[in-house]
Short mmCIF file of C-alpha atoms and ligand atoms in Angstrom, two decimals:
data_model
loop_
_atom_site.label_atom_id
_atom_site.label_comp_id
_atom_site.label_asym_id
_atom_site.label_seq_id
_atom_site.Cartn_x
_atom_site.Cartn_y
_atom_site.Cartn_z
CA UNK A 30 -68.75 11.70 41.51
CA UNK A 31 -65.33 12.59 42.91
CA UNK A 32 -62.41 10.71 41.47
CA UNK A 33 -59.53 9.67 43.66
CA UNK A 34 -56.40 11.55 42.61
CA UNK A 35 -53.76 9.49 44.32
CA UNK A 36 -53.41 6.23 46.12
CA UNK A 37 -53.58 6.41 49.91
CA UNK A 38 -50.23 5.49 51.40
CA UNK A 39 -49.89 2.65 53.86
CA UNK A 40 -49.08 5.14 56.62
CA UNK A 41 -52.08 7.36 55.90
CA UNK A 42 -54.42 4.41 55.70
CA UNK A 43 -53.13 2.97 58.96
CA UNK A 44 -53.34 6.35 60.69
CA UNK A 45 -56.99 6.57 59.71
CA UNK A 46 -57.60 3.15 61.19
CA UNK A 47 -55.92 3.68 64.53
CA UNK A 48 -59.26 3.61 66.33
CA UNK A 49 -60.11 0.28 64.70
CA UNK A 50 -58.59 -2.28 66.96
CA UNK A 51 -59.33 -5.71 68.24
CA UNK A 52 -61.74 -5.62 71.11
CA UNK A 53 -60.39 -7.54 74.05
CA UNK A 54 -63.00 -7.39 76.79
CA UNK A 55 -61.68 -7.01 80.30
CA UNK A 56 -62.57 -10.20 82.07
CA UNK A 57 -62.85 -10.36 85.82
CA UNK A 58 -63.68 -13.25 88.06
CA UNK A 59 -67.28 -13.18 89.21
CA UNK A 60 -67.39 -12.86 93.02
CA UNK A 61 -70.42 -15.13 93.36
CA UNK A 62 -69.71 -18.00 90.97
CA UNK A 63 -66.04 -17.64 90.10
CA UNK A 64 -66.68 -17.62 86.37
CA UNK A 65 -64.93 -15.15 84.13
CA UNK A 66 -67.22 -12.26 83.28
CA UNK A 67 -66.90 -8.86 81.71
CA UNK A 68 -66.16 -6.07 84.11
CA UNK A 69 -69.19 -3.92 85.06
CA UNK A 70 -71.50 -6.38 83.35
CA UNK A 71 -73.95 -8.83 84.78
CA UNK A 72 -72.45 -12.30 84.87
CA UNK A 73 -74.43 -14.48 82.43
CA UNK A 74 -73.83 -17.48 84.64
CA UNK A 75 -75.45 -15.80 87.67
CA UNK A 76 -78.22 -14.29 85.57
CA UNK A 77 -79.32 -17.74 84.43
CA UNK A 78 -80.24 -18.90 87.93
ZN1 ZN B 29 -71.37 -15.16 88.30
#
């Protein structure tokens, strides 16, 4: 098993994790019911009825 030779610096670690970010879904107002829904997704409120 490989043994780590040196500690990863804060900068290197953060650079590796640049693609890991908080997902904030784009919410748009549903044209039929006015509820907030995710863009390009079926509105769960409209789907229910
Ligand atoms: Zn809707």
